[in-house]
Coordinates of C-alpha atoms in Angstrom, one line a residue:
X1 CA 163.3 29.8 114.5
X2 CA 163.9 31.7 117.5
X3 CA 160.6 31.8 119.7
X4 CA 159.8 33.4 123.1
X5 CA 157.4 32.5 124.8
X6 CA 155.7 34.8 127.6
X7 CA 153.6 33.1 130.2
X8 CA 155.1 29.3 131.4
X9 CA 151.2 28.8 132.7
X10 CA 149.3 25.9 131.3
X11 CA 149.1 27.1 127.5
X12 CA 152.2 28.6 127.8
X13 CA 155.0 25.8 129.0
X14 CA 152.8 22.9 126.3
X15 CA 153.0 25.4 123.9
X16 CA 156.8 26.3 124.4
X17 CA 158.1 22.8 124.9
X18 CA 156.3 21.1 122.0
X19 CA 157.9 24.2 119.8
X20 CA 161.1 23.5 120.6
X21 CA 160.3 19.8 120.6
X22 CA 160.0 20.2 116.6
X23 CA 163.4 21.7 116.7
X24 CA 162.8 25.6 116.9
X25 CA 164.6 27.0 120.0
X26 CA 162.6 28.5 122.8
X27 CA 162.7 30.4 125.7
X28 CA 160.2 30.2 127.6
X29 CA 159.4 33.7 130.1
X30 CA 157.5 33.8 133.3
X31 CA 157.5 36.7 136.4
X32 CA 157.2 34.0 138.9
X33 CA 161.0 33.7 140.0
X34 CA 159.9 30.6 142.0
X35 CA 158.2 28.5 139.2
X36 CA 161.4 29.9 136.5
X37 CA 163.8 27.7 139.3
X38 CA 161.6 24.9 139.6
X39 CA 161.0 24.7 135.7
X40 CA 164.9 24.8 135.3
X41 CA 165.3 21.9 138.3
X42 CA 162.5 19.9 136.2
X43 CA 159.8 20.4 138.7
X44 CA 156.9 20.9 136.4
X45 CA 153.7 23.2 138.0
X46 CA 151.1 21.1 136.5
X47 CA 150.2 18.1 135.8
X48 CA 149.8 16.6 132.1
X49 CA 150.7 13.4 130.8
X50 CA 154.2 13.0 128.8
X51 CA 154.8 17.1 129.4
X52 CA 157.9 16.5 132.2
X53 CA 159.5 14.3 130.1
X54 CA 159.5 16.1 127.0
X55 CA 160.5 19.5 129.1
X56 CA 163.7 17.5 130.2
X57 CA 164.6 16.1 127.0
X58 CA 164.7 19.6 125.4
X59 CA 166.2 21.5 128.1
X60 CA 168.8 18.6 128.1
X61 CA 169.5 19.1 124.4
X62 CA 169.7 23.4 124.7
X63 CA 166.4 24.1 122.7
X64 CA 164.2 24.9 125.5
X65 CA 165.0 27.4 128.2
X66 CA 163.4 29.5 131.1
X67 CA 164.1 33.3 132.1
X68 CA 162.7 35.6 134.6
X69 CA 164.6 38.7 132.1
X70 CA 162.3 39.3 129.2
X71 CA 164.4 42.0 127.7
X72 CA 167.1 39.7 127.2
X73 CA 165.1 37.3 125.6
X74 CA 163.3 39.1 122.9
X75 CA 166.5 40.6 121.3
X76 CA 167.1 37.5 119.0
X77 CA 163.4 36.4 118.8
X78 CA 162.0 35.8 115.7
X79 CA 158.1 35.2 117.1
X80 CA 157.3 36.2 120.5
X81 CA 154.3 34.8 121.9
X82 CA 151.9 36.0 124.3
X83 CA 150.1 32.9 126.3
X84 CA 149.3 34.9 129.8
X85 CA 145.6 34.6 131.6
X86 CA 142.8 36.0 130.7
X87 CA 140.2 35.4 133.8
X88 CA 136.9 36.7 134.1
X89 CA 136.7 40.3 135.3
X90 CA 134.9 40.3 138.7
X91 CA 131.2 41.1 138.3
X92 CA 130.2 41.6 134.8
X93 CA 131.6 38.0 133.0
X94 CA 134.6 40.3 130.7
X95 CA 138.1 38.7 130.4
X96 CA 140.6 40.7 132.2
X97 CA 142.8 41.9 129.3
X98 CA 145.2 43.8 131.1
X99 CA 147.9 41.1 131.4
X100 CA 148.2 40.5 128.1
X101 CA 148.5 44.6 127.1
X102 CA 150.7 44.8 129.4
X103 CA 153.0 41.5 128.0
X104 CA 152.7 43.6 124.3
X105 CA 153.3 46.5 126.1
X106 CA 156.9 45.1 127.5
X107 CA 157.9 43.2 124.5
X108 CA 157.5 46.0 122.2
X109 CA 159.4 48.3 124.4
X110 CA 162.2 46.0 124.6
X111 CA 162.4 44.6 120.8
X112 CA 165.3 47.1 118.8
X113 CA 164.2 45.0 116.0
X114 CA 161.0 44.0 114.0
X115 CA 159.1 41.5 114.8
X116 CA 155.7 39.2 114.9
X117 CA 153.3 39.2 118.2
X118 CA 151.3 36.1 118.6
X119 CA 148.5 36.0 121.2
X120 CA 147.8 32.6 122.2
X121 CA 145.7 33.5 125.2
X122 CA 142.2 33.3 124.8
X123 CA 140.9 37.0 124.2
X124 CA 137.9 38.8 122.6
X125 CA 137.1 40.0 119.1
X126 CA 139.5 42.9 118.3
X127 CA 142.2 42.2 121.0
X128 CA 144.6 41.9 118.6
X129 CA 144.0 44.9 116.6
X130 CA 144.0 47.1 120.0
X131 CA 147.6 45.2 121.0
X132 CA 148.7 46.4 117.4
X133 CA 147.9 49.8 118.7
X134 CA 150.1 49.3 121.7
X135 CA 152.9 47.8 120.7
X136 CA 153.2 50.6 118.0
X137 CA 153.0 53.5 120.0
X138 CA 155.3 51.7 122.4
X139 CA 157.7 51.7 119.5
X140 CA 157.1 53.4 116.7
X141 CA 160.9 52.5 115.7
X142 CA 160.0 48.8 114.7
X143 CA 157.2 46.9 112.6
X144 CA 155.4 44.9 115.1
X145 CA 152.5 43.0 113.6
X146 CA 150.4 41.1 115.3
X147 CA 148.9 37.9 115.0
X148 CA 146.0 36.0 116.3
X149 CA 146.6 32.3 117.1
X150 CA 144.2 30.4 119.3
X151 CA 145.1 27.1 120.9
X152 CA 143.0 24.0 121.2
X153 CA 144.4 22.3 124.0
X154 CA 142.5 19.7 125.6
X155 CA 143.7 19.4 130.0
X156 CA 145.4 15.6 130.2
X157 CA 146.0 15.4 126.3
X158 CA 147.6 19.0 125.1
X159 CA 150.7 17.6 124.2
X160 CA 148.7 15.1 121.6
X161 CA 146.6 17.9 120.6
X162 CA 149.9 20.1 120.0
X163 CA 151.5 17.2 118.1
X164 CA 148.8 16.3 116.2
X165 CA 145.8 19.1 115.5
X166 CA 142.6 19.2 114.0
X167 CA 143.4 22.9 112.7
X168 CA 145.6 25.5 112.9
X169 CA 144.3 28.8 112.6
X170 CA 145.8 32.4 112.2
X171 CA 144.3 35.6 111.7
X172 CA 146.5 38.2 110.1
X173 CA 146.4 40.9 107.8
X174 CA 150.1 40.9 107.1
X175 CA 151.4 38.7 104.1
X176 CA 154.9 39.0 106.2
X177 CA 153.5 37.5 109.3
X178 CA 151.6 34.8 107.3
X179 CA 154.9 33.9 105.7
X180 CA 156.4 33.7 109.1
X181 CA 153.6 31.8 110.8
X182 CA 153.8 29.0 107.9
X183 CA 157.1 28.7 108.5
X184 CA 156.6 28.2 112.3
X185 CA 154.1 25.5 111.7
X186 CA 156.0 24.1 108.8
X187 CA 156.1 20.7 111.3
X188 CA 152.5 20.1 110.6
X189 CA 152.5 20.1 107.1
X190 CA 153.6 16.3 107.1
X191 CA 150.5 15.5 109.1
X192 CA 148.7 17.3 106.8
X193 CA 147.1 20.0 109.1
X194 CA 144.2 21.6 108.3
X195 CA 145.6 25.6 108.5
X196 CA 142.8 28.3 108.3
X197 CA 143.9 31.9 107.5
X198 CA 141.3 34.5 108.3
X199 CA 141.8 37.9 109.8
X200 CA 142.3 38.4 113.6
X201 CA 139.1 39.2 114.3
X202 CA 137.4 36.1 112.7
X203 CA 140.4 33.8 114.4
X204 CA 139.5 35.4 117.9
X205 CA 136.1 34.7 117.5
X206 CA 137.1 30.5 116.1
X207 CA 138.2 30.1 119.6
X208 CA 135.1 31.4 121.4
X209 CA 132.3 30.1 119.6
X210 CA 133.8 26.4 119.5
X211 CA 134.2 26.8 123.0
X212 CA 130.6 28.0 123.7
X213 CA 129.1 25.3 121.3
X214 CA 131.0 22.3 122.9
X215 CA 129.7 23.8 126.0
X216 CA 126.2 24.1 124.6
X217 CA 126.3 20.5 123.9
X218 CA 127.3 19.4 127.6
X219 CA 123.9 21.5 128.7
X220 CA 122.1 20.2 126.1
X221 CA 122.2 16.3 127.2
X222 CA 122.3 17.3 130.7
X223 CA 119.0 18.8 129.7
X224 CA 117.7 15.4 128.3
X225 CA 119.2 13.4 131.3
X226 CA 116.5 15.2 133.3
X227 CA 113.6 14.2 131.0
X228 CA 115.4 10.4 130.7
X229 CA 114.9 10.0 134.7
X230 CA 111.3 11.0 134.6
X231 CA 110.2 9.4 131.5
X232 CA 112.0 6.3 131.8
X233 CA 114.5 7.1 128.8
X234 CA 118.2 5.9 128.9
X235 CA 120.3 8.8 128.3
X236 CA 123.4 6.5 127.3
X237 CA 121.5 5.2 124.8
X238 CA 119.9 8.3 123.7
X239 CA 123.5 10.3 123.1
X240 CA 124.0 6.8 121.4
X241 CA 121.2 7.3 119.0
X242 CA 122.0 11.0 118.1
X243 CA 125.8 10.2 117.8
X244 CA 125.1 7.9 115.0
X245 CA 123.8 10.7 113.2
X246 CA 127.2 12.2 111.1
X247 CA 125.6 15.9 111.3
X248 CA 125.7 15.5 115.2
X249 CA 128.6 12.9 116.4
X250 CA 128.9 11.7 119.4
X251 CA 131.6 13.6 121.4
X252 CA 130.1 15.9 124.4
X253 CA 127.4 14.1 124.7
X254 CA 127.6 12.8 127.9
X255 CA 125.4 13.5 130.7
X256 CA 127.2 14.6 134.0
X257 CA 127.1 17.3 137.1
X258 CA 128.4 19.8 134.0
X259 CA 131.3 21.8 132.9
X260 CA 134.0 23.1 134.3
X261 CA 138.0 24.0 133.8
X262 CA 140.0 26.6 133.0
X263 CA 137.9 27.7 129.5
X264 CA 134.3 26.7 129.2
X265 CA 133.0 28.6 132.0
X266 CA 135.4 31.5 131.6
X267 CA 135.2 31.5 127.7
X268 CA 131.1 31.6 127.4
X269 CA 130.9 34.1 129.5
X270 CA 133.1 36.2 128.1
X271 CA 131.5 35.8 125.0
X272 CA 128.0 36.5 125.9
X273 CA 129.6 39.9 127.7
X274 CA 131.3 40.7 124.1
X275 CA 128.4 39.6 122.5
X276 CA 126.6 42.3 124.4
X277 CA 129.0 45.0 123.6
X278 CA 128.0 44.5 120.0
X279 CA 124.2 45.1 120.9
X280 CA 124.1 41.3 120.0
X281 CA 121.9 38.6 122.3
X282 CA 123.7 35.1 122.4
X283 CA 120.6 33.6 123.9
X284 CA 121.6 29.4 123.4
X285 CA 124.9 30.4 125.1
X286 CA 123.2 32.2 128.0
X287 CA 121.3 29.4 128.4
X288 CA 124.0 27.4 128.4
X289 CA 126.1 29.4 131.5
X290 CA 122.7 29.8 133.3
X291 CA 121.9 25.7 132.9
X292 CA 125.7 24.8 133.8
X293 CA 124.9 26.4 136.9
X294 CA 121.9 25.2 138.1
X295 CA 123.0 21.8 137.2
X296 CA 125.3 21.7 139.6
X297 CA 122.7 22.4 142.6
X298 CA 120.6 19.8 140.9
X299 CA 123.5 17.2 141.8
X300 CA 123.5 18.1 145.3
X301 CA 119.8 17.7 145.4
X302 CA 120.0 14.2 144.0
X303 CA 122.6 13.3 146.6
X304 CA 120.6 14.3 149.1
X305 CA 117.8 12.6 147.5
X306 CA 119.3 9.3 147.3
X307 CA 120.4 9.3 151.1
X308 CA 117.0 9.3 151.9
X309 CA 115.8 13.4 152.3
X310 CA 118.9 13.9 155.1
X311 CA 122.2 14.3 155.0
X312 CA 122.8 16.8 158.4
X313 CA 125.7 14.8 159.9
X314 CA 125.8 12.7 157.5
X315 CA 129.3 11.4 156.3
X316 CA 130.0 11.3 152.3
X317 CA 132.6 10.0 150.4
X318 CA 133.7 12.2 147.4
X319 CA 135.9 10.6 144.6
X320 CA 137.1 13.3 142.3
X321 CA 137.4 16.9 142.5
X322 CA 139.5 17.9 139.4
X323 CA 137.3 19.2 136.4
X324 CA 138.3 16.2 134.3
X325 CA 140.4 13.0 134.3
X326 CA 144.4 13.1 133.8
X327 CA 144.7 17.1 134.9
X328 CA 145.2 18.2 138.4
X329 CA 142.7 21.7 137.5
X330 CA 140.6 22.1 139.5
X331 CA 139.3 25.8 138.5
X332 CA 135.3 25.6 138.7
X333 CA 134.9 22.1 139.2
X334 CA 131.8 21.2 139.9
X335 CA 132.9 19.0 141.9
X336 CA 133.7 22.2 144.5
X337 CA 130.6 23.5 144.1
X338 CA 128.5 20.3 145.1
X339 CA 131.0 19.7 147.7
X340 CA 131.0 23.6 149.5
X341 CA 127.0 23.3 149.0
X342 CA 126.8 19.6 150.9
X343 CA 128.9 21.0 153.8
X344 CA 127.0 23.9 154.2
X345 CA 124.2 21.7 155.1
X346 CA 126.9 20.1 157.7
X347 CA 127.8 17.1 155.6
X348 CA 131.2 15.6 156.6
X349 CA 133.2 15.1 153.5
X350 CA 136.0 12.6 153.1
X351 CA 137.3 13.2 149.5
X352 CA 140.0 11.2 147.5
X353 CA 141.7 12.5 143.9
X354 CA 145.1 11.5 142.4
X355 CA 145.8 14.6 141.5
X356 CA 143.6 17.6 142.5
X357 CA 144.9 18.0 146.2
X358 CA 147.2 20.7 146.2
X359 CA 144.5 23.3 144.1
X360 CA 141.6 21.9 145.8
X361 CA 142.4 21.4 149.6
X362 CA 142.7 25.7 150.5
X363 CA 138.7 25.7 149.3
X364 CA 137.3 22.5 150.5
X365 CA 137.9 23.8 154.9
X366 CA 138.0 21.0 157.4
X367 CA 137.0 18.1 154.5
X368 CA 139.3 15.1 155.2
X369 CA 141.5 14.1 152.7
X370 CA 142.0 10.4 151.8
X371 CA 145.1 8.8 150.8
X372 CA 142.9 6.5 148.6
X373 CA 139.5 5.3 147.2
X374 CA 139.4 3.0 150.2
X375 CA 140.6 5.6 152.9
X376 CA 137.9 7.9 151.4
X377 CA 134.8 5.8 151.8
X378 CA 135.9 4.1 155.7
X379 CA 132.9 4.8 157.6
X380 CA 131.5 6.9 155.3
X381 CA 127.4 6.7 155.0
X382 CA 127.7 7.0 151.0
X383 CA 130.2 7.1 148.0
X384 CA 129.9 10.1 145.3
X385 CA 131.5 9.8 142.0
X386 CA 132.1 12.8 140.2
X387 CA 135.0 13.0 138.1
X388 CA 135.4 9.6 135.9
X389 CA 139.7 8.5 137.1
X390 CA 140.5 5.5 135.2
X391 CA 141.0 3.8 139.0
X392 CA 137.5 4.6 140.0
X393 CA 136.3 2.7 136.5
X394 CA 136.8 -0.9 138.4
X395 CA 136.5 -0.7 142.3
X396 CA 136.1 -3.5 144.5
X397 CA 132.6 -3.2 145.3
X398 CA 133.2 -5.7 147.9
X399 CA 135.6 -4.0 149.5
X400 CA 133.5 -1.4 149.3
X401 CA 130.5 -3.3 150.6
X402 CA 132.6 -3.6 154.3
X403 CA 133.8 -0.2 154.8
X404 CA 130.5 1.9 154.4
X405 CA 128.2 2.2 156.7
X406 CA 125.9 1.8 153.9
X407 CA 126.0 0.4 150.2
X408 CA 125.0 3.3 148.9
X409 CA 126.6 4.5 145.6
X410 CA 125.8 8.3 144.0
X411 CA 127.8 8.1 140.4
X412 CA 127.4 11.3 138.6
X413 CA 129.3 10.1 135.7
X414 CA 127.4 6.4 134.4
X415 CA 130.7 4.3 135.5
X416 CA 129.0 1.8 136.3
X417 CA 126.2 0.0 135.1
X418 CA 122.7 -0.2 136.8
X419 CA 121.7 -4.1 137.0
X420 CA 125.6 -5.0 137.8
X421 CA 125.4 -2.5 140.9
X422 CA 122.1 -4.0 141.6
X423 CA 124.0 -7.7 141.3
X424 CA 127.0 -6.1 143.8
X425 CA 123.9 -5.1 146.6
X426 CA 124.5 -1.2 145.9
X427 CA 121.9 0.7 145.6
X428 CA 123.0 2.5 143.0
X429 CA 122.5 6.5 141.4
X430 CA 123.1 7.6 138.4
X431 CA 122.4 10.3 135.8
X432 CA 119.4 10.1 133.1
X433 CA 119.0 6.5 133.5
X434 CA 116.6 4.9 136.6
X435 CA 116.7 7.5 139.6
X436 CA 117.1 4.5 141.9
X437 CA 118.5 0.5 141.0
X438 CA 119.3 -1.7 143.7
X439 CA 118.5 -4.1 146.4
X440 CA 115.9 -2.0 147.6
X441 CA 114.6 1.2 146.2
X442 CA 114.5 3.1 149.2
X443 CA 118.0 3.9 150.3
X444 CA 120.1 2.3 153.3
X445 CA 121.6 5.8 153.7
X446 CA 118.7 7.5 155.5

């Protein structure tokens, strides 16, 4: 099939280049004149494992191809696809629709022939049926229908999640855009993809609400890491316990410093706000944006707490600012929010991540950038852990040991283990298990 793709952002370039990776040719469309030359040099704008070599393979082979002209590349397109942000409208929590209107806007003008719309981006109940609208009276020559078609992609393992799904879903009212949808996804059906077809509204709404719940579950054992530290609970073995249990599982269950990215904050918000609109209270989800929040503040606190009440001049080592492992996002990190709050208080920060550099440095002001783990904590009074890289999972605490000032360890993500830090001489922080296990219980960092 021929496929466009507007948008070569994060949803947009994995979604066009694992689409023409299953043989359908795509040409992927993007304003930016500067990233359209870098995508056509191979230079890719993000990072996620195994996506630059599958965008090189296909634009080697002719199915994959970038544009700045988007009139030129609808004219043959069987599906054109709309996968352009959606951020959070400044003040009230609403996604900012108006890119994607004015994407249907454009294509429909352009198309002298009929066609199917496919919104990828993330939008609200009854987005599509309002783009339907548009396109229409932007030509009222054509049939343009429009189809909702979430994605599910997971930062440092989309191209996996494109490959192989746990659903696809669709919401349509047109049997002609079904049929052409099918046949778009005809790939999966070897894989035996789970395919749920619903109508745009209940499809929009698919998207949102697994968002929010994930993201309820994150709050949730935050939540119970708090009660763990004062009652003497594990919360490790806790989200153990309730994983066991096949009505709960065990994914998201993780105690941290909270949520971040490019979707859970974003996406829960803009659901409460649509929620609203209906006259509806989303009161667990609320919860949920308020609690992600205040955890974050909590973090700093327990920083602060574990280098003895003071950190004023104070140097700390940061490892990990991007949201997650394996992306370079760094779009509401927490690990920003803990790091802006700690200099504030005129903390001297010395942070380290393999990939977050670039999108974190402009926000992070006179913090010192390390060229390593090791670089990072050199004089520093304290090492913080916040986002879990494979390379911070075995570090040489020895090593460590000689270039702090103290052996002082803050890890917000249970790397390590409490009694083996103890072993090493740390004293050691961590997150719903003992507030304090190490040499001595009062902390060298003071």
């Amino acid at each position: 099939m021929q496929v466009v793709m507007i948008g070569a952002g994060y949803v947009g370039l994995v979604s066009a280049t694992c689409f023409s990776e299953f043989g359908h040719s795509v040409v992927c469309v993007d304003s930016n004149q500067h990233r359209v030359d870098a995508l056509k040099s191979g230079q890719i704008p993000i990072f996620e494992p195994g996506l630059d070599e599958l965008v090189a393979c296909n634009q080697d082979r002719g199915s994959l191809s970038f544009t700045t002209d988007m009139s030129k590349a609808v004219q043959q397109a069987d599906v054109i696809f709309i996968a352009v942000g959606t951020p959070s409208r400044r003040g009230d929590g609403h996604a900012d629709l108006s890119f994607v209107f004015q994407a249907v806007r454009e294509v429909a003008t352009a198309l002298d022939h009929d066609a199917v719309i496919v919104i990828k981006s993330t939008v609200p109940v009854g987005t599509a049926a309002k783009a339907e609208a548009i396109a229409r009276k932007a030509n009222a020559k054509i049939k343009i229908d429009v189809v909702s078609n979430p994605e599910f992609l997971r930062e440092g393992s989309a191209v996996e999640d494109f490959m192989r799904p746990d659903r696809i879903v669709i919401g349509t009212n047109s049997q002609h855009a079904e049929s052409v949808m099918r046949h778009l996804y005809r790939p999966h059906y070897l894989n035996e993809t789970p395919m749920v077809i619903t109508n745009p509204e209940s499809s929009e709404l698919i998207k949102y609400a697994s968002n929010a719940y994930l993201a309820s579950r994150v709050t949730f054992i935050n939540e119970v890491a708090n009660l763990c530290e004062r009652c003497g609970a594990d919360v490790q073995t806790v989200a153990k316990g309730m994983g066991l249990d096949g009505r709960i599982g065990s994914k998201f269950l993780h105690a941290g410093p909270g949520y971040g990215g490019s979707c859970f904050p974003k996406d829960t918000r803009a659901l409460v706000q649509t929620a609203k609109d209906y006259g509806v209270d989303l009161n667990i989800v609320q919860s949920a944006v308020t609690v992600n929040e205040e955890r974050k503040l909590q973090m700093v606190d327990k920083i602060i707490s574990a280098c003895g009440g003071n950190v004023q001049n104070k140097t700390l080592a940061i490892l990990g600012v991007a949201f997650k492992p394996n992306t370079d996002d760094t779009r509401e990190s927490p690990s920003l929010k803990i790091i802006r709050t700690l200099q504030s208080k005129s903390v001297n920060i010395r942070v380290f991540d393999p990939k977050g550099r670039s999108m974190a440095e402009p926000e992070l002001g006179d913090a010192y950038w390390a060229n390593d783990t090791y670089d990072a904590v050199a004089g520093a009074d304290a090492v913080v852990i916040i986002t879990e890289w494979n390379e911070f999972r075995a570090l040489d605490m020895a090593r460590l040991k000689v270039l702090l000032k103290a052996p002082v360890m803050v890890d917000l993500r249970n790397i390590y283990q409490p009694k083996e830090m103890a072993a090493s001489g740390f004293d050691y922080f961590s997150v719903g298990r003992e507030t304090a296990f190490g040499a001595s219980k009062l902390s060298k960092c003071a």
